[in-house]
Amino acid sequence: MIRLSYNDESLEYDAYALLTSFYPGQGTEQQLCIADPCAADGMHLSRNEKGDVEISFHKGEAFPDDRTYSHAAEGKTEHDIKWARKRFVYDTLADYSGLSLPWGGLTGVRPTKLILGSVTERGLDEDGLAAYMKEQYRVSDEKARLGYRIAMLEDKLLAPFRGGGYSLYIGIPFCPSTCLYCSFLSYSVKAFGKYVNEYLDCVERELSAMEEIMEGRAPDTVYIGGGTPTALSAEELSRLLEMIRRHVPIDKAAEFTVEAGRPDSLDGEKLRIMKGAGCGRISVNPQTFRDETLKLIGRRHSVEQVTEAYCAARDAGFENINMDLILGLPGESLSDVEYTLKRVEELAPDSLTVHSLALKRAAKMREWVAEHGQISGLDHERAMKKALETAESLGMKPYYLYRQKNIAGALENTGFAKEGKYGLYNILIMEEVQSIYAIGAGTVSKKVFTDGSGRIERCDTHKDLSLYLSDIEAMIERKRRLFGATD
Ligand code: SF4
């Protein structure tokens, strides 16, 4: 049992994230409690006679127990104080557990954004950055150096996009079936297919409004995601792409991606339609090359369909194909991961996105874990290293990285790509250097202010399909307010 109690609510997120990273899946949530407020500053950790770990954060009480932390707030920034506390919690948990976390005390989604900021502000080289990340955030040498490589490459790739442009995202929330681990907005196309045309009507209204709101400015990149856009019929997909071409000067965009993730949603006709509409980059996502796992995670397609879809995409002329993999899927061992990587190597995609499985709140996977206990006994760090080796053997470099809550092995998701085959939209959304105009149900638009303030404002749309369809004008109005305002 691990019990965390505190009386300073500003600590809740960080302390809880660290505790669950050190002790994943150990029911800490149920044990979380808030202590009575006290007066001055300090933190406290103790162990009871049963060996249970108790960490208490209190203000101003002198505790005689194992560890007490206190700080002099005078002359310190909020950031300094926050990190002094986090290091205390991290070091204490590391000592008690005998473990260390690859990303140390960092719990945010965008470590490379922080790394790039540190490099720029402090004028650090790779060694300097690695030392700083260790001292300040307890990040491992390996991850600090990975982050440095990615941040430097991203900085170069993002240079043309820092001038206040925007990217367009269109969400198509339909899929052939729901994957066990999914937390995206996804409606079964079989059950909800009757709404697709009405949905496309709304997308067209949004596109038309966007033209006016953005005063005809062309987006830098266009990404159609979901869901699975290719879950639409060939006719519906064709309608979607034609309407996009009517409203968006696609030829001016540096990148046009369609997420064609599910191989069971692809065929030669749809691939030709996408190619003909100017789509240059697609994703064909195996996740694993083990049929048993695919069945278990509800993908409802076979490994053979992955290779067929991939070869059909090459035949249709696609020269920029991404593959997504997930490490840590139920029941998978290191040799299963190695087998998957070997098959990826044979097919040689242009980019590879390697995810560490994240147990998300909405995912059916949580139910599976409750029923089966542990997900897999995978050595996540070794599996991630193998994936990196495979990507490098294919001539790819790591170019973007992000983390999620409850991510396996407290690791990361990394995008690798060959030179010139980088998914620019992926970096743009992660590093928040430009606005994203997002269309469709359950999407979030983001305005990045270019006045030097670093301010970002967001607006979302209804996740519920029927609400989105019936409330479309209000959804458009939100975007008009967000993007119509001047910096
Ligand atoms: S294909 Fe993607 S969006 Fe669709 S259910 Fe699976 S994980 Fe979710």
Tab-separated table of C-alpha atoms and ligand atoms in Angstrom:
chain	number	residue	atom	x	y	z
A	1	MET	CA	0.000	0.000	0.000
A	2	ILE	CA	1.263	3.443	-0.884
A	3	ARG	CA	-0.532	6.354	0.677
A	4	LEU	CA	-0.051	9.891	-0.420
A	5	SER	CA	-1.418	12.705	1.643
A	6	TYR	CA	-0.859	16.387	1.253
A	7	ASN	CA	-2.377	19.676	2.185
A	8	ASP	CA	-1.183	21.796	-0.689
A	9	GLU	CA	-3.426	21.078	-3.648
A	10	SER	CA	-0.967	22.605	-6.091
A	11	LEU	CA	1.143	19.484	-5.503
A	12	GLU	CA	-1.602	17.055	-6.342
A	13	TYR	CA	-0.984	16.548	-10.040
A	14	ASP	CA	2.814	16.290	-9.882
A	15	ALA	CA	3.020	14.151	-6.762
A	16	TYR	CA	0.320	11.789	-7.957
A	17	ALA	CA	1.915	11.477	-11.421
A	18	LEU	CA	5.283	10.610	-9.860
A	19	LEU	CA	3.828	8.145	-7.415
A	20	THR	CA	1.916	6.294	-10.121
A	21	SER	CA	5.005	6.284	-12.363
A	22	PHE	CA	7.093	4.610	-9.654
A	23	TYR	CA	4.314	2.244	-8.624
A	24	PRO	CA	2.128	1.755	-11.722
A	25	GLY	CA	-1.217	0.013	-11.252
A	26	GLN	CA	-0.958	-0.269	-7.481
A	27	GLY	CA	-4.222	1.316	-6.574
A	28	THR	CA	-2.738	4.585	-5.397
A	29	GLU	CA	-5.792	6.439	-6.595
A	30	GLN	CA	-7.953	4.833	-3.959
A	31	GLN	CA	-5.432	5.771	-1.301
A	32	LEU	CA	-5.104	9.392	-2.281
A	33	CYS	CA	-6.329	11.646	0.488
A	34	ILE	CA	-6.015	15.252	1.488
A	35	ALA	CA	-4.693	16.146	4.941
A	36	ASP	CA	-5.767	19.061	7.078
A	37	PRO	CA	-4.217	22.346	6.097
A	38	CYS	CA	-1.306	23.582	8.244
A	39	ALA	CA	0.477	26.892	8.388
A	40	ALA	CA	4.040	27.086	7.018
A	41	ASP	CA	6.091	25.309	4.387
A	42	GLY	CA	7.583	21.823	4.439
A	43	MET	CA	7.241	18.251	3.290
A	44	HIS	CA	7.447	15.014	5.112
A	45	LEU	CA	7.871	11.333	4.318
A	46	SER	CA	7.693	8.377	6.616
A	47	ARG	CA	7.275	4.623	6.596
A	48	ASN	CA	5.018	2.800	8.973
A	49	GLU	CA	5.960	-0.409	10.776
A	50	LYS	CA	4.553	-2.539	7.938
A	51	GLY	CA	6.901	-0.862	5.513
A	52	ASP	CA	4.157	1.142	3.793
A	53	VAL	CA	5.367	4.358	2.278
A	54	GLU	CA	3.623	7.513	3.366
A	55	ILE	CA	4.485	10.873	1.941
A	56	SER	CA	2.983	13.924	3.503
A	57	PHE	CA	3.314	17.457	2.315
A	58	HIS	CA	2.623	19.874	5.084
A	59	LYS	CA	3.085	23.516	5.644
A	60	GLY	CA	5.203	24.527	8.586
A	61	GLU	CA	5.093	21.568	10.903
A	62	ALA	CA	8.315	20.123	12.198
A	63	PHE	CA	8.229	16.386	11.740
A	64	PRO	CA	10.754	14.218	13.477
A	65	ASP	CA	10.504	11.410	10.933
A	66	ASP	CA	12.639	10.099	8.105
A	67	ARG	CA	12.788	12.961	5.707
A	68	THR	CA	11.824	16.541	5.912
A	69	TYR	CA	12.144	18.998	3.142
A	70	SER	CA	11.790	22.707	3.526
A	71	HIS	CA	12.621	25.536	1.259
A	72	ALA	CA	13.320	29.192	1.617
A	73	ALA	CA	10.920	30.773	-0.803
A	74	GLU	CA	12.654	34.135	-0.747
A	75	GLY	CA	14.237	35.017	-4.080
A	76	LYS	CA	12.985	31.840	-5.744
A	77	THR	CA	10.653	31.672	-8.680
A	78	GLU	CA	7.510	29.538	-8.604
A	79	HIS	CA	9.245	27.201	-11.036
A	80	ASP	CA	12.260	26.809	-8.680
A	81	ILE	CA	10.037	26.037	-5.717
A	82	LYS	CA	7.904	23.603	-7.660
A	83	TRP	CA	10.992	21.746	-8.882
A	84	ALA	CA	12.684	21.680	-5.495
A	85	ARG	CA	9.558	19.937	-4.177
A	86	LYS	CA	9.356	17.585	-7.127
A	87	ARG	CA	13.010	16.589	-6.778
A	88	PHE	CA	12.415	15.851	-3.121
A	89	VAL	CA	9.480	13.586	-3.939
A	90	TYR	CA	11.342	11.997	-6.829
A	91	ASP	CA	14.550	11.335	-4.845
A	92	THR	CA	12.594	9.935	-1.944
A	93	LEU	CA	10.573	7.579	-4.130
A	94	ALA	CA	13.727	6.567	-6.028
A	95	ASP	CA	15.469	5.718	-2.740
A	96	TYR	CA	12.526	3.783	-1.354
A	97	SER	CA	11.788	1.863	-4.552
A	98	GLY	CA	15.365	1.400	-5.755
A	99	LEU	CA	14.138	2.524	-9.186
A	100	SER	CA	14.759	5.473	-11.430
A	101	LEU	CA	12.496	6.819	-14.160
A	102	PRO	CA	13.859	7.443	-17.668
A	103	TRP	CA	12.346	10.940	-17.754
A	104	GLY	CA	13.013	11.623	-14.067
A	105	GLY	CA	10.537	14.019	-12.524
A	106	LEU	CA	9.165	15.236	-15.864
A	107	THR	CA	5.475	14.450	-16.073
A	108	GLY	CA	4.447	16.695	-18.966
A	109	VAL	CA	3.483	15.710	-22.473
A	110	ARG	CA	6.119	17.747	-24.297
A	111	PRO	CA	9.642	17.212	-22.918
A	112	THR	CA	11.270	18.337	-26.163
A	113	LYS	CA	9.595	21.737	-25.880
A	114	LEU	CA	11.204	22.142	-22.468
A	115	ILE	CA	14.542	20.859	-23.791
A	116	LEU	CA	14.564	23.276	-26.699
A	117	GLY	CA	13.686	26.125	-24.334
A	118	SER	CA	16.535	25.136	-21.969
A	119	VAL	CA	19.043	24.881	-24.828
A	120	THR	CA	18.031	28.261	-26.240
A	121	GLU	CA	17.844	30.135	-22.938
A	122	ARG	CA	21.047	28.719	-21.468
A	123	GLY	CA	23.088	28.256	-24.625
A	124	LEU	CA	23.736	24.587	-23.794
A	125	ASP	CA	25.426	22.012	-26.001
A	126	GLU	CA	24.498	18.316	-25.805
A	127	ASP	CA	26.739	17.545	-22.799
A	128	GLY	CA	25.620	20.683	-21.005
A	129	LEU	CA	21.985	19.849	-21.631
A	130	ALA	CA	22.413	16.260	-20.369
A	131	ALA	CA	24.040	17.542	-17.150
A	132	TYR	CA	21.348	20.205	-16.680
A	133	MET	CA	18.464	17.753	-17.264
A	134	LYS	CA	19.967	15.376	-14.716
A	135	GLU	CA	20.511	17.985	-12.056
A	136	GLN	CA	17.287	19.881	-12.510
A	137	TYR	CA	14.805	17.178	-13.558
A	138	ARG	CA	16.586	13.836	-12.873
A	139	VAL	CA	16.260	12.849	-16.558
A	140	SER	CA	18.516	9.951	-17.599
A	141	ASP	CA	21.518	10.672	-19.782
A	142	GLU	CA	20.081	8.554	-22.599
A	143	LYS	CA	16.716	10.354	-22.689
A	144	ALA	CA	18.298	13.807	-22.359
A	145	ARG	CA	20.503	13.072	-25.376
A	146	LEU	CA	17.548	11.659	-27.348
A	147	GLY	CA	15.575	14.786	-26.476
A	148	TYR	CA	18.463	16.991	-27.553
A	149	ARG	CA	18.762	15.293	-30.957
A	150	ILE	CA	15.038	15.625	-31.562
A	151	ALA	CA	14.810	19.211	-30.337
A	152	MET	CA	17.678	20.289	-32.618
A	153	LEU	CA	16.118	18.611	-35.654
A	154	GLU	CA	12.656	19.982	-34.850
A	155	ASP	CA	14.075	23.473	-34.490
A	156	LYS	CA	15.453	23.248	-38.012
A	157	LEU	CA	12.275	21.714	-39.469
A	158	LEU	CA	10.017	24.242	-37.763
A	159	ALA	CA	11.920	27.349	-38.864
A	160	PRO	CA	9.680	28.016	-41.903
A	161	PHE	CA	6.521	27.719	-39.770
A	162	ARG	CA	7.236	30.155	-36.975
A	163	GLY	CA	5.762	33.175	-38.705
A	164	GLY	CA	2.163	32.857	-37.523
A	165	GLY	CA	0.656	30.506	-40.102
A	166	TYR	CA	-1.703	27.703	-39.236
A	167	SER	CA	-2.402	24.043	-39.927
A	168	LEU	CA	-5.728	22.407	-40.637
A	169	TYR	CA	-6.949	19.260	-38.901
A	170	ILE	CA	-10.127	17.458	-39.968
A	171	GLY	CA	-11.428	14.702	-37.695
A	172	ILE	CA	-13.468	11.829	-39.126
A	173	PRO	CA	-14.679	9.894	-36.080
A	174	PHE	CA	-15.658	6.591	-37.697
A	175	CYS	CA	-13.801	3.264	-37.509
A	176	PRO	CA	-14.350	-0.320	-38.676
A	177	SER	CA	-14.308	-1.475	-35.008
A	178	THR	CA	-13.118	-0.126	-31.663
A	179	CYS	CA	-9.617	-1.091	-30.596
A	180	LEU	CA	-9.246	-2.164	-26.989
A	181	TYR	CA	-6.789	0.604	-26.105
A	182	CYS	CA	-8.555	3.412	-27.968
A	183	SER	CA	-9.340	6.702	-26.286
A	184	PHE	CA	-9.974	8.679	-29.476
A	185	LEU	CA	-13.413	9.621	-30.654
A	186	SER	CA	-14.528	6.618	-32.647
A	187	TYR	CA	-17.985	5.524	-33.791
A	188	SER	CA	-18.482	2.165	-35.448
A	189	VAL	CA	-18.995	2.876	-39.130
A	190	LYS	CA	-21.307	-0.114	-39.312
A	191	ALA	CA	-23.672	1.256	-36.678
A	192	PHE	CA	-23.260	4.989	-37.386
A	193	GLY	CA	-22.518	4.930	-41.124
A	194	LYS	CA	-25.970	6.372	-41.841
A	195	TYR	CA	-24.768	9.673	-40.358
A	196	VAL	CA	-21.666	10.013	-42.544
A	197	ASN	CA	-23.252	12.186	-45.228
A	198	GLU	CA	-24.827	14.495	-42.671
A	199	TYR	CA	-21.429	14.665	-40.957
A	200	LEU	CA	-19.764	15.596	-44.245
A	201	ASP	CA	-22.386	18.334	-44.726
A	202	CYS	CA	-21.224	19.800	-41.391
A	203	VAL	CA	-17.554	19.466	-42.338
A	204	GLU	CA	-18.310	21.389	-45.522
A	205	ARG	CA	-20.057	24.144	-43.540
A	206	GLU	CA	-17.006	24.321	-41.280
A	207	LEU	CA	-14.641	24.501	-44.276
A	208	SER	CA	-16.666	27.214	-45.866
A	209	ALA	CA	-16.684	29.238	-42.615
A	210	MET	CA	-12.938	28.673	-42.199
A	211	GLU	CA	-12.257	30.211	-45.617
A	212	GLU	CA	-13.993	33.359	-44.456
A	213	ILE	CA	-12.577	33.387	-40.908
A	214	MET	CA	-8.998	32.791	-42.068
A	215	GLU	CA	-9.536	35.246	-44.939
A	216	GLY	CA	-8.509	32.718	-47.566
A	217	ARG	CA	-5.041	32.133	-46.073
A	218	ALA	CA	-3.741	28.696	-47.008
A	219	PRO	CA	-2.871	26.286	-44.200
A	220	ASP	CA	0.767	25.170	-43.984
A	221	THR	CA	-0.173	21.538	-43.461
A	222	VAL	CA	-3.412	19.558	-43.694
A	223	TYR	CA	-4.089	16.422	-41.674
A	224	ILE	CA	-7.202	14.258	-41.910
A	225	GLY	CA	-7.355	12.050	-38.843
A	226	GLY	CA	-9.913	10.508	-36.576
A	227	GLY	CA	-11.086	7.835	-36.130
A	228	THR	CA	-10.169	6.365	-39.464
A	229	PRO	CA	-11.028	8.586	-42.450
A	230	THR	CA	-10.676	5.611	-44.800
A	231	ALA	CA	-13.486	3.855	-42.923
A	232	LEU	CA	-15.727	5.959	-45.207
A	233	SER	CA	-16.871	4.342	-48.456
A	234	ALA	CA	-14.945	5.233	-51.628
A	235	GLU	CA	-17.795	7.533	-52.624
A	236	GLU	CA	-17.883	9.316	-49.241
A	237	LEU	CA	-14.100	9.636	-49.136
A	238	SER	CA	-14.151	11.106	-52.620
A	239	ARG	CA	-16.808	13.607	-51.533
A	240	LEU	CA	-14.718	14.612	-48.499
A	241	LEU	CA	-11.544	15.131	-50.513
A	242	GLU	CA	-13.325	17.038	-53.262
A	243	MET	CA	-14.888	19.428	-50.755
A	244	ILE	CA	-11.503	19.982	-49.133
A	245	ARG	CA	-10.007	20.822	-52.510
A	246	ARG	CA	-12.875	23.248	-53.173
A	247	HIS	CA	-12.216	25.192	-49.977
A	248	VAL	CA	-8.515	24.710	-49.280
A	249	PRO	CA	-5.605	25.483	-51.631
A	250	ILE	CA	-4.064	22.080	-50.945
A	251	ASP	CA	-1.309	22.610	-53.499
A	252	LYS	CA	0.128	25.401	-51.342
A	253	ALA	CA	0.350	23.154	-48.255
A	254	ALA	CA	3.763	21.710	-47.386
A	255	GLU	CA	2.117	18.447	-46.379
A	256	PHE	CA	-1.230	16.686	-46.854
A	257	THR	CA	-1.707	13.574	-44.727
A	258	VAL	CA	-4.613	11.156	-44.515
A	259	GLU	CA	-4.651	8.759	-41.582
A	260	ALA	CA	-5.429	5.481	-43.344
A	261	GLY	CA	-4.523	3.578	-40.186
A	262	ARG	CA	-6.725	0.518	-40.349
A	263	PRO	CA	-5.637	-1.825	-43.150
A	264	ASP	CA	-9.171	-3.281	-43.200
A	265	SER	CA	-10.448	0.110	-44.323
A	266	LEU	CA	-8.213	0.379	-47.397
A	267	ASP	CA	-8.477	-0.786	-50.976
A	268	GLY	CA	-6.976	0.153	-54.323
A	269	GLU	CA	-9.867	2.455	-55.223
A	270	LYS	CA	-9.631	4.535	-52.023
A	271	LEU	CA	-5.850	4.754	-52.390
A	272	ARG	CA	-6.227	6.052	-55.951
A	273	ILE	CA	-8.820	8.596	-54.794
A	274	MET	CA	-6.459	9.898	-52.095
A	275	LYS	CA	-3.511	10.024	-54.435
A	276	GLY	CA	-5.567	11.821	-57.085
A	277	ALA	CA	-6.679	14.408	-54.503
A	278	GLY	CA	-3.081	15.356	-53.777
A	279	CYS	CA	-2.545	13.411	-50.555
A	280	GLY	CA	1.193	12.809	-50.216
A	281	ARG	CA	1.478	11.059	-46.865
A	282	ILE	CA	-0.562	8.241	-45.336
A	283	SER	CA	-0.325	5.952	-42.323
A	284	VAL	CA	-0.886	2.217	-42.580
A	285	ASN	CA	-0.742	1.013	-39.006
A	286	PRO	CA	0.070	-2.573	-38.069
A	287	GLN	CA	0.505	-1.863	-34.294
A	288	THR	CA	1.885	-5.439	-34.106
A	289	PHE	CA	2.637	-8.264	-36.535
A	290	ARG	CA	1.140	-10.873	-34.280
A	291	ASP	CA	-2.311	-12.075	-35.403
A	292	GLU	CA	-3.258	-13.274	-31.926
A	293	THR	CA	-2.637	-9.832	-30.440
A	294	LEU	CA	-4.546	-8.090	-33.240
A	295	LYS	CA	-7.539	-10.259	-32.434
A	296	LEU	CA	-7.190	-9.650	-28.739
A	297	ILE	CA	-7.038	-5.862	-29.104
A	298	GLY	CA	-10.119	-5.782	-31.318
A	299	ARG	CA	-8.417	-4.633	-34.512
A	300	ARG	CA	-10.388	-7.153	-36.591
A	301	HIS	CA	-7.759	-7.345	-39.326
A	302	SER	CA	-4.909	-9.740	-39.964
A	303	VAL	CA	-1.180	-9.281	-40.418
A	304	GLU	CA	-1.672	-10.325	-44.044
A	305	GLN	CA	-4.073	-7.410	-44.566
A	306	VAL	CA	-1.386	-5.052	-43.273
A	307	THR	CA	1.113	-6.182	-45.903
A	308	GLU	CA	-1.563	-6.169	-48.628
A	309	ALA	CA	-2.633	-2.621	-47.759
A	310	TYR	CA	0.972	-1.449	-47.571
A	311	CYS	CA	1.859	-2.974	-50.976
A	312	ALA	CA	-1.335	-1.568	-52.526
A	313	ALA	CA	-0.342	1.893	-51.238
A	314	ARG	CA	3.092	1.557	-52.838
A	315	ASP	CA	1.407	0.392	-56.077
A	316	ALA	CA	-0.838	3.457	-55.972
A	317	GLY	CA	2.311	5.608	-55.936
A	318	PHE	CA	2.584	6.623	-52.262
A	319	GLU	CA	6.181	7.496	-51.470
A	320	ASN	CA	5.632	8.612	-47.902
A	321	ILE	CA	4.050	5.874	-45.795
A	322	ASN	CA	4.128	5.855	-42.010
A	323	MET	CA	3.577	2.837	-39.781
A	324	ASP	CA	2.436	3.011	-36.144
A	325	LEU	CA	3.513	0.378	-33.636
A	326	ILE	CA	2.560	-0.076	-29.994
A	327	LEU	CA	4.981	-1.644	-27.531
A	328	GLY	CA	3.557	-3.354	-24.460
A	329	LEU	CA	0.351	-4.772	-25.974
A	330	PRO	CA	-1.382	-7.475	-23.914
A	331	GLY	CA	0.580	-10.703	-23.685
A	332	GLU	CA	3.465	-9.538	-25.893
A	333	SER	CA	7.038	-10.442	-24.992
A	334	LEU	CA	10.311	-8.987	-26.212
A	335	SER	CA	10.576	-11.688	-28.890
A	336	ASP	CA	7.102	-10.700	-30.200
A	337	VAL	CA	8.297	-7.110	-30.459
A	338	GLU	CA	11.484	-8.254	-32.197
A	339	TYR	CA	9.413	-10.234	-34.686
A	340	THR	CA	7.230	-7.193	-35.395
A	341	LEU	CA	10.320	-5.034	-35.908
A	342	LYS	CA	11.790	-7.594	-38.310
A	343	ARG	CA	8.616	-7.483	-40.430
A	344	VAL	CA	8.690	-3.689	-40.393
A	345	GLU	CA	12.295	-3.798	-41.570
A	346	GLU	CA	11.280	-6.009	-44.509
A	347	LEU	CA	8.504	-3.644	-45.592
A	348	ALA	CA	10.686	-0.548	-45.063
A	349	PRO	CA	8.146	2.251	-44.512
A	350	ASP	CA	9.303	5.867	-44.774
A	351	SER	CA	8.515	6.683	-41.179
A	352	LEU	CA	7.729	4.771	-38.045
A	353	THR	CA	5.892	5.950	-34.953
A	354	VAL	CA	6.623	3.837	-31.912
A	355	HIS	CA	4.158	4.156	-29.048
A	356	SER	CA	4.501	2.827	-25.537
A	357	LEU	CA	1.075	1.584	-24.545
A	358	ALA	CA	-0.799	4.130	-22.452
A	359	LEU	CA	-3.651	3.049	-20.249
A	360	LYS	CA	-6.128	5.797	-20.867
A	361	ARG	CA	-9.203	6.581	-18.892
A	362	ALA	CA	-11.685	5.836	-21.658
A	363	ALA	CA	-10.019	2.739	-23.019
A	364	LYS	CA	-11.637	-0.668	-22.773
A	365	MET	CA	-8.117	-1.807	-21.925
A	366	ARG	CA	-8.747	-0.780	-18.319
A	367	GLU	CA	-11.499	-3.386	-18.131
A	368	TRP	CA	-9.118	-5.945	-19.621
A	369	VAL	CA	-6.474	-5.141	-17.025
A	370	ALA	CA	-9.010	-5.398	-14.211
A	371	GLU	CA	-9.893	-8.871	-15.482
A	372	HIS	CA	-6.413	-10.153	-16.380
A	373	GLY	CA	-4.098	-8.270	-14.016
A	374	GLN	CA	-0.806	-7.204	-15.587
A	375	ILE	CA	-0.860	-6.320	-19.305
A	376	SER	CA	2.498	-7.766	-20.330
A	377	GLY	CA	5.814	-8.636	-18.720
A	378	LEU	CA	7.699	-6.715	-21.385
A	379	ASP	CA	11.011	-5.044	-20.596
A	380	HIS	CA	9.837	-1.739	-22.018
A	381	GLU	CA	13.207	-0.028	-22.092
A	382	ARG	CA	14.826	-2.870	-24.032
A	383	ALA	CA	11.887	-3.021	-26.434
A	384	MET	CA	12.147	0.728	-27.053
A	385	LYS	CA	15.886	0.416	-27.681
A	386	LYS	CA	15.235	-2.366	-30.219
A	387	ALA	CA	12.704	-0.146	-31.982
A	388	LEU	CA	15.235	2.669	-32.141
A	389	GLU	CA	17.829	0.295	-33.613
A	390	THR	CA	15.354	-0.867	-36.265
A	391	ALA	CA	14.456	2.695	-37.195
A	392	GLU	CA	18.133	3.587	-37.496
A	393	SER	CA	18.829	0.498	-39.608
A	394	LEU	CA	16.114	1.791	-41.974
A	395	GLY	CA	17.949	5.108	-42.255
A	396	MET	CA	15.490	6.998	-40.028
A	397	LYS	CA	16.116	9.643	-37.388
A	398	PRO	CA	13.958	10.377	-34.340
A	399	TYR	CA	12.127	13.640	-35.116
A	400	TYR	CA	9.287	14.074	-32.636
A	401	LEU	CA	8.438	12.790	-29.228
A	402	TYR	CA	5.635	13.066	-26.739
A	403	ARG	CA	4.538	11.420	-23.541
A	404	GLN	CA	1.187	10.461	-22.090
A	405	LYS	CA	-0.249	9.773	-18.672
A	406	ASN	CA	0.052	6.165	-17.505
A	407	ILE	CA	2.477	5.326	-20.277
A	408	ALA	CA	4.156	1.905	-20.116
A	409	GLY	CA	7.633	1.954	-18.553
A	410	ALA	CA	7.248	5.727	-17.935
A	411	LEU	CA	8.692	6.034	-21.445
A	412	GLU	CA	7.599	8.011	-24.501
A	413	ASN	CA	6.181	7.844	-28.019
A	414	THR	CA	8.715	8.608	-30.712
A	415	GLY	CA	8.345	9.373	-34.395
A	416	PHE	CA	11.213	8.294	-36.661
A	417	ALA	CA	11.524	9.194	-40.328
A	418	LYS	CA	13.842	9.137	-43.278
A	419	GLU	CA	15.230	12.469	-44.463
A	420	GLY	CA	12.479	14.499	-46.114
A	421	LYS	CA	9.714	12.151	-44.916
A	422	TYR	CA	9.031	13.842	-41.577
A	423	GLY	CA	5.408	14.287	-40.529
A	424	LEU	CA	5.463	18.065	-40.124
A	425	TYR	CA	1.954	18.299	-38.675
A	426	ASN	CA	3.019	15.958	-35.859
A	427	ILE	CA	5.793	18.316	-34.809
A	428	LEU	CA	3.675	21.413	-35.227
A	429	ILE	CA	0.955	20.131	-32.928
A	430	MET	CA	3.439	18.917	-30.331
A	431	GLU	CA	5.656	21.958	-30.169
A	432	GLU	CA	2.805	24.479	-30.338
A	433	VAL	CA	4.588	26.895	-32.652
A	434	GLN	CA	1.543	27.686	-34.769
A	435	SER	CA	-2.252	27.641	-34.611
A	436	ILE	CA	-4.305	24.583	-35.448
A	437	TYR	CA	-7.724	25.075	-37.017
A	438	ALA	CA	-9.568	21.868	-36.167
A	439	ILE	CA	-12.766	20.768	-37.879
A	440	GLY	CA	-15.099	17.927	-36.897
A	441	ALA	CA	-16.581	16.363	-33.772
A	442	GLY	CA	-14.372	16.094	-30.683
A	443	THR	CA	-11.587	18.259	-32.104
A	444	VAL	CA	-9.701	21.057	-30.367
A	445	SER	CA	-8.641	24.224	-32.182
A	446	LYS	CA	-5.690	26.094	-30.805
A	447	LYS	CA	-4.675	29.654	-31.399
A	448	VAL	CA	-0.996	30.293	-30.755
A	449	PHE	CA	-0.434	34.018	-30.298
A	450	THR	CA	2.569	35.380	-32.142
A	451	ASP	CA	2.958	38.527	-30.046
A	452	GLY	CA	5.823	37.019	-28.049
A	453	SER	CA	3.611	36.297	-25.017
A	454	GLY	CA	3.545	32.537	-25.646
A	455	ARG	CA	-0.223	32.704	-25.031
A	456	ILE	CA	-2.323	29.830	-26.359
A	457	GLU	CA	-6.131	29.733	-26.419
A	458	ARG	CA	-8.277	26.766	-27.313
A	459	CYS	CA	-11.834	25.898	-28.253
A	460	ASP	CA	-13.343	22.471	-28.707
A	461	THR	CA	-16.314	20.921	-30.450
A	462	HIS	CA	-18.898	18.437	-29.126
A	463	LYS	CA	-17.684	14.861	-28.916
A	464	ASP	CA	-21.201	13.540	-29.112
A	465	LEU	CA	-22.029	12.976	-32.763
A	466	SER	CA	-25.683	14.003	-32.613
A	467	LEU	CA	-24.840	17.127	-30.598
A	468	TYR	CA	-22.144	18.058	-33.103
A	469	LEU	CA	-24.564	17.613	-36.009
A	470	SER	CA	-27.347	19.620	-34.385
A	471	ASP	CA	-25.142	22.378	-32.939
A	472	ILE	CA	-22.836	22.995	-35.871
A	473	GLU	CA	-23.459	26.749	-36.098
A	474	ALA	CA	-22.438	27.204	-32.450
A	475	MET	CA	-19.273	25.176	-33.107
A	476	ILE	CA	-18.415	27.447	-36.026
A	477	GLU	CA	-19.160	30.515	-33.928
A	478	ARG	CA	-16.651	29.387	-31.279
A	479	LYS	CA	-13.966	29.269	-33.960
A	480	ARG	CA	-14.989	32.611	-35.328
A	481	ARG	CA	-14.473	34.082	-31.847
A	482	LEU	CA	-11.131	32.321	-31.391
A	483	PHE	CA	-9.528	32.998	-34.760
A	484	GLY	CA	-11.353	36.237	-35.543
A	485	ALA	CA	-9.688	37.962	-32.554
A	486	THR	CA	-6.472	39.807	-33.306
A	487	ASP	CA	-3.187	39.073	-31.506
B	1	SF4	S1	-8.453	2.624	-35.442
B	1	SF4	FE1	-7.589	4.216	-34.116
B	1	SF4	S2	-9.309	5.627	-33.738
B	1	SF4	FE2	-10.170	3.716	-34.551
B	1	SF4	S3	-10.743	2.533	-32.755
B	1	SF4	FE3	-8.676	1.882	-33.345
B	1	SF4	S4	-7.304	3.204	-32.156
B	1	SF4	FE4	-9.334	4.124	-32.071
